[in-house]
Amino acid sequence: MKKWEMEYKSKLTTAEEAVKRIKSGDKVVFTHAGSEPLYLVDAMVKNAESYSNVTISNLVTLGKGEYSLPQYKDHFKINSWFVSPCVRQAIADGYGDFTPVFFHEVPNYIRRGIFEIDVCLAMVSSPDEHGYCSLGVASDYSTEAIRSAKLVIAQVNDQVPVVYGNTFVHVDDLDVIVEHSAPVPEMKIPVITETELAIGRNCALLVEDGSTLQLGIGAIPDAVLASLTHKKDLGIHSEMISDGVVDLIEAGVINNSRKALNPGKSIVTFLMGTKRLYDFANRNPGVELRTVDYVNHPMIIAKNNDMVCINSALAVDFMGQIVSDSIGTKQFSGVGGQVDFMRGAAMTLDGKGKGIIAMPSVAKKKDGSMISKITPFIDHGAAVTTSRQDADYVVTEYGIAELKGRTLKQRARNLINIAHPQFRDELASEFERRFLTTF
Ligand code: COA
């Protein structure tokens, strides 16, 4: 038996025993998104009564997030670095909290101890013959969390794919091992509406053959991809990808052949989709996962050619201030990689990068009424995610507004022209009140 195999055996235990190693007051982090070890998280929640003030931090979660339910509030404290739907209520009700952070800075915050980690709950593949396990669908901050945590409890899951890049950890890096086979957490593929398809078609007008793409989360990225089937030689340098990218790779539209950086490879920091995506990435030399301080670093993004970054927003004001992570004082999601990519695109060495904010022109409020997402002023208490200096293109189903280098009045006019027709007169009147000139 090899040395690592003996070590592996000596570290094996059950989930119930493993989570007893978490102590009151510990700061606990999970590996990210589809890499969240749901089996260990469940065991930790079941053991809640024996903890007080255990802080839970993570970004996107595909789990149920039961630790954030009110009955556990003395046992678990939420400090979210990106608010997933399941933790939103805890933050709104005051017993959870949120830390705004650029995604690319998370590994550095961990290294510097700004984000302290006592325990990392990780999910990894079965080890290979050399004792290396793959984190599978996440590299992002997950690899750094494993390196920095004082205690690493790992769920070894033989259904985790082996994805190349910076995803490997050695059995030596794991302190406690729990074997449990389970499907990798999946994200439901959103149904694309007519409005999203129209937004996708408008975004596609800004994508040239040979462009390198970054796509955010949700239905709009999939709608954009559906409008790109006639393009050639597209590349991927993206925080995440979902199933839509697989269609375009299989169709030969995305081949990464003209990428200036990492040609021939789709470079991503995490994968989030269905089993189809995870199977596609398994042992596929065309897909590489790198840590988020590489993929999302604006200076790395800037080395790509014809970079087109597409993300979404909740609201945009007349000046082009982009609100993407809060609705008034309510923390809705997080900064994620939006600013990383907006800035990276602006810094591209070829000077051709485009930062696109793509969103429907209207949203439905809780009371069922419609509001314009293009607004004269941001809501009281809302946070600006992307500043007006960083804003570049805003796209709705009604067209494209160019903002870079535009004056306040030009910005407002360009934005009102792509607002929903039902709100344009009202917005034009606001324009006249504010700028003391005719629209
Ligand atoms: N005022 C009030 N409510 C609004 C609103 C506004 N201006 N805009 C949207 N909403 C509501 C919607 O009606 C919807 O409500 P529902 O959940 O009850 O249906 C909800 O907010 C979500 O809106 P939707 O347009 O469906 O959001 P989405 O899932 O497409 O996500 C963002 C959009 C902006 C929240 C998301 O892209 C995000 O979190 N971005 C920030 C991080 C980022 O860009 N990362 C990029 C790299 S992955």
GROMACS .gro file of C-alpha atoms and ligand atoms in nm:
model
  487
    1MET     CA    1   0.000   0.000   0.000
    2LYS     CA    2   0.133   0.347  -0.091
    3LYS     CA    3   0.189   0.603   0.186
    4TRP     CA    4  -0.102   0.823   0.065
    5GLU     CA    5  -0.332   0.520   0.067
    6MET     CA    6  -0.247   0.449   0.430
    7GLU     CA    7  -0.307   0.814   0.515
    8TYR     CA    8  -0.638   0.809   0.329
    9LYS     CA    9  -0.754   0.509   0.531
   10SER     CA   10  -0.644   0.661   0.860
   11LYS     CA   11  -0.848   0.979   0.788
   12LEU     CA   12  -1.172   0.800   0.700
   13THR     CA   13  -1.472   0.854   0.924
   14THR     CA   14  -1.849   0.912   0.913
   15ALA     CA   15  -2.015   1.248   0.848
   16GLU     CA   16  -2.163   1.246   1.202
   17GLU     CA   17  -1.819   1.206   1.357
   18ALA     CA   18  -1.651   1.448   1.118
   19VAL     CA   19  -1.879   1.744   1.197
   20LYS     CA   20  -1.811   1.702   1.569
   21ARG     CA   21  -1.467   1.849   1.490
   22ILE     CA   22  -1.638   2.186   1.421
   23LYS     CA   23  -1.629   2.394   1.740
   24SER     CA   24  -1.845   2.681   1.864
   25GLY     CA   25  -1.714   3.012   1.731
   26ASP     CA   26  -1.548   2.851   1.426
   27LYS     CA   27  -1.560   3.018   1.088
   28VAL     CA   28  -1.673   2.762   0.832
   29VAL     CA   29  -1.650   2.786   0.453
   30PHE     CA   30  -1.779   2.541   0.193
   31THR     CA   31  -1.623   2.473  -0.143
   32HIS     CA   32  -1.826   2.660  -0.400
   33ALA     CA   33  -2.153   2.613  -0.593
   34GLY     CA   34  -2.163   2.263  -0.752
   35SER     CA   35  -1.870   2.168  -0.529
   36GLU     CA   36  -2.064   2.226  -0.206
   37PRO     CA   37  -2.047   1.907   0.003
   38LEU     CA   38  -2.420   1.890   0.071
   39TYR     CA   39  -2.387   1.563   0.264
   40LEU     CA   40  -2.147   1.723   0.514
   41VAL     CA   41  -2.355   2.042   0.531
   42ASP     CA   42  -2.662   1.832   0.619
   43ALA     CA   43  -2.466   1.652   0.891
   44MET     CA   44  -2.351   1.988   1.029
   45VAL     CA   45  -2.709   2.119   1.039
   46LYS     CA   46  -2.824   1.801   1.216
   47ASN     CA   47  -2.556   1.865   1.478
   48ALA     CA   48  -2.661   2.231   1.521
   49GLU     CA   49  -2.754   2.197   1.889
   50SER     CA   50  -2.392   2.137   1.983
   51TYR     CA   51  -2.265   2.463   1.829
   52SER     CA   52  -2.306   2.828   1.908
   53ASN     CA   53  -2.197   3.113   1.684
   54VAL     CA   54  -2.050   2.909   1.402
   55THR     CA   55  -2.008   3.153   1.112
   56ILE     CA   56  -2.099   3.021   0.767
   57SER     CA   57  -1.955   3.198   0.462
   58ASN     CA   58  -1.993   3.110   0.099
   59LEU     CA   59  -2.083   3.256  -0.238
   60VAL     CA   60  -2.331   3.080  -0.466
   61THR     CA   61  -2.505   2.783  -0.309
   62LEU     CA   62  -2.716   2.524  -0.486
   63GLY     CA   63  -2.817   2.369  -0.154
   64LYS     CA   64  -3.120   2.440   0.064
   65GLY     CA   65  -2.921   2.658   0.303
   66GLU     CA   66  -3.107   2.528   0.609
   67TYR     CA   67  -2.836   2.670   0.838
   68SER     CA   68  -2.984   3.013   0.762
   69LEU     CA   69  -3.333   2.929   0.895
   70PRO     CA   70  -3.441   3.135   1.200
   71GLN     CA   71  -3.447   2.831   1.433
   72TYR     CA   72  -3.069   2.800   1.391
   73LYS     CA   73  -2.981   3.163   1.443
   74ASP     CA   74  -2.798   3.109   1.774
   75HIS     CA   75  -2.604   2.818   1.626
   76PHE     CA   76  -2.511   2.955   1.283
   77LYS     CA   77  -2.430   3.311   1.180
   78ILE     CA   78  -2.443   3.391   0.810
   79ASN     CA   79  -2.169   3.607   0.662
   80SER     CA   80  -2.240   3.573   0.293
   81TRP     CA   81  -1.996   3.687   0.023
   82PHE     CA   82  -2.274   3.664  -0.240
   83VAL     CA   83  -2.635   3.628  -0.137
   84SER     CA   84  -2.804   3.318  -0.278
   85PRO     CA   85  -3.185   3.306  -0.254
   86CYS     CA   86  -3.182   3.072   0.048
   87VAL     CA   87  -2.985   3.314   0.269
   88ARG     CA   88  -3.163   3.632   0.155
   89GLN     CA   89  -3.426   3.620   0.430
   90ALA     CA   90  -3.169   3.576   0.709
   91ILE     CA   91  -2.998   3.895   0.595
   92ALA     CA   92  -3.326   4.083   0.546
   93ASP     CA   93  -3.436   3.982   0.898
   94GLY     CA   94  -3.115   4.108   1.054
   95TYR     CA   95  -2.963   3.788   1.190
   96GLY     CA   96  -2.748   3.731   0.882
   97ASP     CA   97  -2.492   3.961   0.722
   98PHE     CA   98  -2.318   4.022   0.391
   99THR     CA   99  -1.964   4.127   0.295
  100PRO     CA  100  -1.929   4.312  -0.036
  101VAL     CA  101  -1.621   4.189  -0.223
  102PHE     CA  102  -1.492   4.163  -0.578
  103PHE     CA  103  -1.484   3.791  -0.657
  104HIS     CA  104  -1.124   3.803  -0.783
  105GLU     CA  105  -1.008   3.930  -0.442
  106VAL     CA  106  -1.156   3.644  -0.237
  107PRO     CA  107  -0.848   3.411  -0.249
  108ASN     CA  108  -0.626   3.703  -0.153
  109TYR     CA  109  -0.856   3.795   0.139
  110ILE     CA  110  -0.825   3.432   0.253
  111ARG     CA  111  -0.443   3.432   0.219
  112ARG     CA  112  -0.416   3.762   0.410
  113GLY     CA  113  -0.649   3.643   0.685
  114ILE     CA  114  -0.907   3.914   0.609
  115PHE     CA  115  -1.139   3.618   0.557
  116GLU     CA  116  -1.040   3.374   0.832
  117ILE     CA  117  -1.122   3.007   0.782
  118ASP     CA  118  -1.115   2.761   1.068
  119VAL     CA  119  -1.292   2.479   0.886
  120CYS     CA  120  -1.337   2.413   0.516
  121LEU     CA  121  -1.606   2.162   0.421
  122ALA     CA  122  -1.498   2.040   0.077
  123MET     CA  123  -1.619   1.801  -0.190
  124VAL     CA  124  -1.362   1.626  -0.408
  125SER     CA  125  -1.338   1.336  -0.651
  126SER     CA  126  -1.193   0.998  -0.559
  127PRO     CA  127  -0.813   1.013  -0.554
  128ASP     CA  128  -0.610   0.910  -0.860
  129GLU     CA  129  -0.318   0.665  -0.837
  130HIS     CA  130  -0.093   0.945  -0.707
  131GLY     CA  131  -0.333   1.053  -0.431
  132TYR     CA  132  -0.468   1.363  -0.605
  133CYS     CA  133  -0.838   1.449  -0.590
  134SER     CA  134  -1.012   1.698  -0.821
  135LEU     CA  135  -1.244   1.968  -0.693
  136GLY     CA  136  -1.437   1.897  -1.010
  137VAL     CA  137  -1.660   2.189  -1.092
  138ALA     CA  138  -1.499   2.471  -0.889
  139SER     CA  139  -1.154   2.618  -0.858
  140ASP     CA  140  -1.240   2.984  -0.771
  141TYR     CA  141  -1.166   3.038  -0.398
  142SER     CA  142  -1.220   2.669  -0.317
  143THR     CA  143  -0.859   2.563  -0.370
  144GLU     CA  144  -0.732   2.850  -0.150
  145ALA     CA  145  -0.991   2.769   0.119
  146ILE     CA  146  -0.857   2.412   0.136
  147ARG     CA  147  -0.496   2.537   0.153
  148SER     CA  148  -0.566   2.795   0.424
  149ALA     CA  149  -0.822   2.630   0.651
  150LYS     CA  150  -0.700   2.499   0.985
  151LEU     CA  151  -0.919   2.191   0.937
  152VAL     CA  152  -1.035   2.041   0.606
  153ILE     CA  153  -1.323   1.793   0.617
  154ALA     CA  154  -1.371   1.643   0.272
  155GLN     CA  155  -1.655   1.448   0.118
  156VAL     CA  156  -1.491   1.214  -0.132
  157ASN     CA  157  -1.753   1.165  -0.400
  158ASP     CA  158  -1.687   0.930  -0.691
  159GLN     CA  159  -1.944   1.122  -0.903
  160VAL     CA  160  -1.732   1.441  -0.901
  161PRO     CA  161  -1.580   1.484  -1.248
  162VAL     CA  162  -1.207   1.528  -1.295
  163VAL     CA  163  -1.170   1.868  -1.455
  164TYR     CA  164  -0.823   1.988  -1.557
  165GLY     CA  165  -0.655   2.306  -1.439
  166ASN     CA  166  -0.607   2.428  -1.086
  167THR     CA  167  -0.853   2.190  -0.923
  168PHE     CA  168  -0.629   1.927  -0.767
  169VAL     CA  169  -0.564   1.873  -0.399
  170HIS     CA  170  -0.370   1.589  -0.245
  171VAL     CA  171  -0.497   1.349   0.019
  172ASP     CA  172  -0.224   1.505   0.241
  173ASP     CA  173  -0.417   1.837   0.223
  174LEU     CA  174  -0.732   1.679   0.370
  175ASP     CA  175  -0.760   1.624   0.746
  176VAL     CA  176  -1.081   1.422   0.771
  177ILE     CA  177  -1.235   1.214   0.492
  178VAL     CA  178  -1.596   1.102   0.452
  179GLU     CA  179  -1.680   0.884   0.154
  180HIS     CA  180  -2.023   0.954   0.007
  181SER     CA  181  -2.137   0.906  -0.349
  182ALA     CA  182  -2.403   1.154  -0.470
  183PRO     CA  183  -2.487   1.345  -0.787
  184VAL     CA  184  -2.304   1.677  -0.819
  185PRO     CA  185  -2.545   1.964  -0.736
  186GLU     CA  186  -2.705   2.095  -1.054
  187MET     CA  187  -2.856   2.427  -1.157
  188LYS     CA  188  -3.188   2.419  -1.339
  189ILE     CA  189  -3.161   2.553  -1.692
  190PRO     CA  190  -3.384   2.861  -1.714
  191VAL     CA  191  -3.663   2.880  -1.970
  192ILE     CA  192  -3.581   3.160  -2.215
  193THR     CA  193  -3.861   3.410  -2.282
  194GLU     CA  194  -3.924   3.613  -2.600
  195THR     CA  195  -3.793   3.924  -2.420
  196GLU     CA  196  -3.468   3.748  -2.330
  197LEU     CA  197  -3.429   3.625  -2.686
  198ALA     CA  198  -3.465   3.985  -2.810
  199ILE     CA  199  -3.201   4.096  -2.558
  200GLY     CA  200  -2.980   3.810  -2.677
  201ARG     CA  201  -3.014   3.922  -3.040
  202ASN     CA  202  -2.914   4.279  -2.946
  203CYS     CA  203  -2.611   4.156  -2.751
  204ALA     CA  204  -2.512   3.937  -3.046
  205LEU     CA  205  -2.476   4.256  -3.255
  206LEU     CA  206  -2.179   4.347  -3.033
  207VAL     CA  207  -2.007   4.008  -3.074
  208GLU     CA  208  -1.771   3.967  -3.370
  209ASP     CA  209  -1.622   3.649  -3.513
  210GLY     CA  210  -1.315   3.566  -3.300
  211SER     CA  211  -1.452   3.736  -2.985
  212THR     CA  212  -1.370   3.601  -2.639
  213LEU     CA  213  -1.679   3.579  -2.420
  214GLN     CA  214  -1.760   3.612  -2.053
  215LEU     CA  215  -2.118   3.532  -1.961
  216GLY     CA  216  -2.285   3.590  -1.625
  217ILE     CA  217  -2.556   3.392  -1.458
  218GLY     CA  218  -2.921   3.335  -1.567
  219ALA     CA  219  -3.144   3.320  -1.873
  220ILE     CA  220  -2.988   3.614  -2.057
  221PRO     CA  221  -2.649   3.444  -2.112
  222ASP     CA  222  -2.830   3.141  -2.257
  223ALA     CA  223  -3.038   3.371  -2.480
  224VAL     CA  224  -2.719   3.542  -2.601
  225LEU     CA  225  -2.563   3.205  -2.682
  226ALA     CA  226  -2.876   3.105  -2.875
  227SER     CA  227  -2.820   3.413  -3.095
  228LEU     CA  228  -2.458   3.333  -3.172
  229THR     CA  229  -2.502   3.017  -3.376
  230HIS     CA  230  -2.397   3.194  -3.699
  231LYS     CA  231  -2.067   3.327  -3.552
  232LYS     CA  232  -1.721   3.176  -3.597
  233ASP     CA  233  -1.415   3.108  -3.381
  234LEU     CA  234  -1.553   3.234  -3.052
  235GLY     CA  235  -1.356   3.180  -2.731
  236ILE     CA  236  -1.439   3.152  -2.361
  237HIS     CA  237  -1.269   3.330  -2.073
  238SER     CA  238  -1.550   3.341  -1.819
  239GLU     CA  239  -1.613   3.330  -1.448
  240MET     CA  240  -1.866   3.052  -1.506
  241ILE     CA  241  -2.025   2.864  -1.791
  242SER     CA  242  -2.345   2.665  -1.811
  243ASP     CA  243  -2.494   2.411  -2.053
  244GLY     CA  244  -2.550   2.667  -2.333
  245VAL     CA  245  -2.175   2.682  -2.396
  246VAL     CA  246  -2.165   2.306  -2.459
  247ASP     CA  247  -2.411   2.347  -2.750
  248LEU     CA  248  -2.187   2.605  -2.916
  249ILE     CA  249  -1.868   2.406  -2.859
  250GLU     CA  250  -2.030   2.095  -3.007
  251ALA     CA  251  -2.155   2.303  -3.302
  252GLY     CA  252  -1.799   2.429  -3.362
  253VAL     CA  253  -1.896   2.795  -3.302
  254ILE     CA  254  -1.680   2.815  -2.990
  255ASN     CA  255  -1.339   2.668  -3.067
  256ASN     CA  256  -1.107   2.908  -2.881
  257SER     CA  257  -0.886   2.915  -3.191
  258ARG     CA  258  -0.835   3.292  -3.201
  259LYS     CA  259  -0.778   3.351  -2.832
  260ALA     CA  260  -0.467   3.556  -2.754
  261LEU     CA  261  -0.447   3.404  -2.405
  262ASN     CA  262  -0.481   3.028  -2.350
  263PRO     CA  263  -0.569   2.947  -2.713
  264GLY     CA  264  -0.756   2.619  -2.762
  265LYS     CA  265  -0.902   2.623  -2.411
  266SER     CA  266  -1.219   2.747  -2.245
  267ILE     CA  267  -1.093   2.911  -1.927
  268VAL     CA  268  -1.343   2.924  -1.643
  269THR     CA  269  -1.336   2.946  -1.263
  270PHE     CA  270  -1.647   2.736  -1.195
  271LEU     CA  271  -1.900   2.530  -1.388
  272MET     CA  272  -2.267   2.551  -1.299
  273GLY     CA  273  -2.529   2.365  -1.497
  274THR     CA  274  -2.656   2.012  -1.538
  275LYS     CA  275  -2.486   1.673  -1.549
  276ARG     CA  276  -2.450   1.727  -1.923
  277LEU     CA  277  -2.206   2.014  -1.860
  278TYR     CA  278  -2.020   1.825  -1.589
  279ASP     CA  279  -1.984   1.514  -1.811
  280PHE     CA  280  -1.865   1.736  -2.097
  281ALA     CA  281  -1.592   1.889  -1.880
  282ASN     CA  282  -1.480   1.554  -1.735
  283ARG     CA  283  -1.118   1.488  -1.845
  284ASN     CA  284  -1.170   1.732  -2.134
  285PRO     CA  285  -0.841   1.907  -2.223
  286GLY     CA  286  -1.045   2.183  -2.390
  287VAL     CA  287  -1.186   2.305  -2.057
  288GLU     CA  288  -0.964   2.435  -1.778
  289LEU     CA  289  -1.064   2.563  -1.438
  290ARG     CA  290  -0.832   2.821  -1.282
  291THR     CA  291  -0.858   3.007  -0.954
  292VAL     CA  292  -1.072   3.322  -0.951
  293ASP     CA  293  -0.773   3.546  -0.873
  294TYR     CA  294  -0.651   3.444  -1.221
  295VAL     CA  295  -0.970   3.415  -1.428
  296ASN     CA  296  -1.140   3.727  -1.288
  297HIS     CA  297  -0.834   3.943  -1.239
  298PRO     CA  298  -0.886   4.251  -1.456
  299MET     CA  299  -0.521   4.242  -1.568
  300ILE     CA  300  -0.561   3.881  -1.689
  301ILE     CA  301  -0.896   3.953  -1.855
  302ALA     CA  302  -0.723   4.246  -2.029
  303LYS     CA  303  -0.481   4.007  -2.205
  304ASN     CA  304  -0.768   3.854  -2.402
  305ASN     CA  305  -0.858   3.979  -2.749
  306ASP     CA  306  -1.200   4.108  -2.859
  307MET     CA  307  -1.325   4.053  -2.505
  308VAL     CA  308  -1.705   4.079  -2.471
  309CYS     CA  309  -1.840   4.058  -2.115
  310ILE     CA  310  -2.214   4.019  -2.062
  311ASN     CA  311  -2.372   4.057  -1.717
  312SER     CA  312  -2.707   4.172  -1.585
  313ALA     CA  313  -2.851   4.434  -1.352
  314LEU     CA  314  -3.156   4.511  -1.142
  315ALA     CA  315  -3.161   4.882  -1.232
  316VAL     CA  316  -2.964   5.149  -1.417
  317ASP     CA  317  -3.005   5.519  -1.341
  318PHE     CA  318  -2.987   5.809  -1.586
  319MET     CA  319  -2.614   5.855  -1.519
  320GLY     CA  320  -2.537   5.489  -1.595
  321GLN     CA  321  -2.489   5.381  -1.234
  322ILE     CA  322  -2.553   5.008  -1.238
  323VAL     CA  323  -2.733   4.846  -0.945
  324SER     CA  324  -2.701   4.469  -0.964
  325ASP     CA  325  -2.694   4.332  -0.612
  326SER     CA  326  -2.949   4.522  -0.404
  327ILE     CA  327  -3.313   4.630  -0.423
  328GLY     CA  328  -3.330   4.938  -0.204
  329THR     CA  329  -3.184   4.840   0.132
  330LYS     CA  330  -3.242   4.466   0.064
  331GLN     CA  331  -2.930   4.271  -0.023
  332PHE     CA  332  -3.039   4.063  -0.322
  333SER     CA  333  -2.722   3.898  -0.454
  334GLY     CA  334  -2.358   4.007  -0.462
  335VAL     CA  335  -2.094   4.191  -0.658
  336GLY     CA  336  -1.956   3.862  -0.791
  337GLY     CA  337  -1.743   3.910  -1.098
  338GLN     CA  338  -1.937   4.192  -1.260
  339VAL     CA  339  -1.689   4.473  -1.187
  340ASP     CA  340  -1.390   4.242  -1.245
  341PHE     CA  341  -1.507   4.183  -1.601
  342MET     CA  342  -1.632   4.537  -1.672
  343ARG     CA  343  -1.289   4.669  -1.574
  344GLY     CA  344  -1.096   4.388  -1.744
  345ALA     CA  345  -1.281   4.453  -2.070
  346ALA     CA  346  -1.205   4.825  -2.043
  347MET     CA  347  -0.835   4.753  -1.984
  348THR     CA  348  -0.789   4.511  -2.278
  349LEU     CA  349  -0.456   4.555  -2.447
  350ASP     CA  350  -0.616   4.548  -2.793
  351GLY     CA  351  -0.850   4.830  -2.684
  352LYS     CA  352  -1.151   4.639  -2.817
  353GLY     CA  353  -1.309   4.504  -2.498
  354LYS     CA  354  -1.679   4.562  -2.441
  355GLY     CA  355  -1.860   4.554  -2.107
  356ILE     CA  356  -2.229   4.486  -2.158
  357ILE     CA  357  -2.506   4.507  -1.900
  358ALA     CA  358  -2.803   4.323  -2.051
  359MET     CA  359  -3.143   4.332  -1.880
  360PRO     CA  360  -3.514   4.340  -1.955
  361SER     CA  361  -3.650   4.696  -1.969
  362VAL     CA  362  -3.909   4.629  -1.697
  363ALA     CA  363  -3.949   4.424  -1.379
  364LYS     CA  364  -4.252   4.306  -1.189
  365LYS     CA  365  -4.272   4.436  -0.832
  366LYS     CA  366  -4.399   4.221  -0.545
  367ASP     CA  367  -4.747   4.382  -0.576
  368GLY     CA  368  -4.765   4.278  -0.944
  369SER     CA  369  -4.712   4.628  -1.090
  370MET     CA  370  -4.448   4.689  -1.357
  371ILE     CA  371  -4.157   4.926  -1.307
  372SER     CA  372  -3.894   5.054  -1.545
  373LYS     CA  373  -3.545   4.920  -1.472
  374ILE     CA  374  -3.409   5.237  -1.630
  375THR     CA  375  -3.476   5.498  -1.363
  376PRO     CA  376  -3.394   5.864  -1.300
  377PHE     CA  377  -3.250   5.781  -0.956
  378ILE     CA  378  -3.143   5.463  -0.783
  379ASP     CA  379  -3.366   5.343  -0.498
  380HIS     CA  380  -3.302   5.482  -0.152
  381GLY     CA  381  -3.048   5.255   0.018
  382ALA     CA  382  -2.945   5.067  -0.298
  383ALA     CA  383  -2.574   5.010  -0.365
  384VAL     CA  384  -2.404   5.092  -0.693
  385THR     CA  385  -2.235   4.776  -0.819
  386THR     CA  386  -2.071   4.918  -1.134
  387SER     CA  387  -1.992   5.289  -1.129
  388ARG     CA  388  -2.095   5.527  -1.404
  389GLN     CA  389  -1.729   5.558  -1.512
  390ASP     CA  390  -1.710   5.180  -1.557
  391ALA     CA  391  -2.043   5.152  -1.743
  392ASP     CA  392  -2.003   5.082  -2.114
  393TYR     CA  393  -2.303   4.932  -2.300
  394VAL     CA  394  -2.654   4.877  -2.161
  395VAL     CA  395  -2.873   4.646  -2.367
  396THR     CA  396  -3.248   4.582  -2.337
  397GLU     CA  397  -3.496   4.417  -2.571
  398TYR     CA  398  -3.536   4.763  -2.730
  399GLY     CA  399  -3.175   4.823  -2.828
  400ILE     CA  400  -2.826   4.923  -2.721
  401ALA     CA  401  -2.728   5.233  -2.520
  402GLU     CA  402  -2.363   5.338  -2.542
  403LEU     CA  403  -2.244   5.517  -2.228
  404LYS     CA  404  -1.862   5.534  -2.235
  405GLY     CA  405  -1.741   5.887  -2.296
  406ARG     CA  406  -2.097   6.021  -2.305
  407THR     CA  407  -2.213   6.325  -2.106
  408LEU     CA  408  -2.482   6.297  -1.841
  409LYS     CA  409  -2.749   6.414  -2.085
  410GLN     CA  410  -2.632   6.185  -2.366
  411ARG     CA  411  -2.630   5.892  -2.127
  412ALA     CA  412  -2.982   5.965  -2.008
  413ARG     CA  413  -3.110   6.009  -2.366
  414ASN     CA  414  -2.945   5.685  -2.484
  415LEU     CA  415  -3.093   5.496  -2.191
  416ILE     CA  416  -3.444   5.641  -2.225
  417ASN     CA  417  -3.441   5.538  -2.592
  418ILE     CA  418  -3.406   5.172  -2.491
  419ALA     CA  419  -3.654   5.189  -2.201
  420HIS     CA  420  -3.994   5.022  -2.227
  421PRO     CA  421  -4.220   5.242  -2.451
  422GLN     CA  422  -4.480   5.252  -2.171
  423PHE     CA  423  -4.233   5.446  -1.950
  424ARG     CA  424  -4.052   5.662  -2.208
  425ASP     CA  425  -4.275   5.974  -2.175
  426GLU     CA  426  -4.253   5.969  -1.797
  427LEU     CA  427  -3.873   5.924  -1.815
  428ALA     CA  428  -3.847   6.204  -2.073
  429SER     CA  429  -4.037   6.438  -1.835
  430GLU     CA  430  -3.795   6.343  -1.555
  431PHE     CA  431  -3.509   6.420  -1.793
  432GLU     CA  432  -3.649   6.769  -1.859
  433ARG     CA  433  -3.699   6.836  -1.486
  434ARG     CA  434  -3.350   6.727  -1.406
  435PHE     CA  435  -3.147   6.871  -1.692
  436LEU     CA  436  -3.365   7.182  -1.750
  437THR     CA  437  -3.365   7.117  -2.120
  438THR     CA  438  -3.595   6.948  -2.372
  439PHE     CA  439  -3.559   6.574  -2.424
  440COA     N1  440  -3.681   4.665  -0.867
  440COA     C1  441  -3.749   4.571  -0.796
  440COA     N2  442  -3.745   4.441  -0.826
  440COA     C2  443  -3.670   4.403  -0.931
  440COA     C3  444  -3.599   4.495  -1.009
  440COA     C4  445  -3.606   4.631  -0.974
  440COA     N3  446  -3.541   4.725  -1.043
  440COA     N4  447  -3.534   4.428  -1.108
  440COA     C5  448  -3.564   4.298  -1.093
  440COA     N5  449  -3.644   4.284  -0.987
  440COA     C6  450  -3.701   4.157  -0.935
  440COA     C7  451  -3.757   4.071  -1.046
  440COA     O1  452  -3.893   4.100  -1.070
  440COA     C8  453  -3.737   3.932  -0.991
  440COA     O2  454  -3.838   3.906  -0.895
  440COA     P1  455  -3.887   3.756  -0.866
  440COA     O3  456  -3.767   3.681  -0.818
  440COA     O4  457  -3.991   3.774  -0.762
  440COA     O5  458  -3.936   3.705  -0.999
  440COA     C9  459  -3.605   3.943  -0.916
  440COA     O6  460  -3.589   4.082  -0.886
  440COA    C10  461  -3.486   3.895  -0.998
  440COA     O7  462  -3.483   3.961  -1.121
  440COA     P2  463  -3.430   3.888  -1.252
  440COA     O8  464  -3.429   3.988  -1.361
  440COA     O9  465  -3.503   3.759  -1.275
  440COA    O10  466  -3.284   3.853  -1.204
  440COA     P3  467  -3.178   3.752  -1.264
  440COA    O11  468  -3.198   3.618  -1.205
  440COA    O12  469  -3.171   3.764  -1.412
  440COA    O13  470  -3.045   3.813  -1.199
  440COA    C11  471  -2.905   3.989  -1.122
  440COA    C12  472  -3.009   3.945  -1.224
  440COA    C13  473  -2.866   4.131  -1.153
  440COA    C14  474  -2.962   3.982  -0.981
  440COA    C15  475  -2.783   3.891  -1.134
  440COA    O14  476  -2.732   3.897  -1.263
  440COA    C16  477  -2.674   3.928  -1.034
  440COA    O15  478  -2.678   3.885  -0.922
  440COA     N6  479  -2.573   4.007  -1.079
  440COA    C17  480  -2.467   4.055  -0.992
  440COA    C18  481  -2.343   3.971  -1.001
  440COA    C19  482  -2.291   3.953  -1.140
  440COA    O16  483  -2.321   4.024  -1.232
  440COA     N7  484  -2.210   3.853  -1.158
  440COA    C20  485  -2.156   3.828  -1.290
  440COA    C21  486  -2.067   3.717  -1.302
  440COA     S1  487  -2.148   3.557  -1.286
   0.00000   0.00000   0.00000
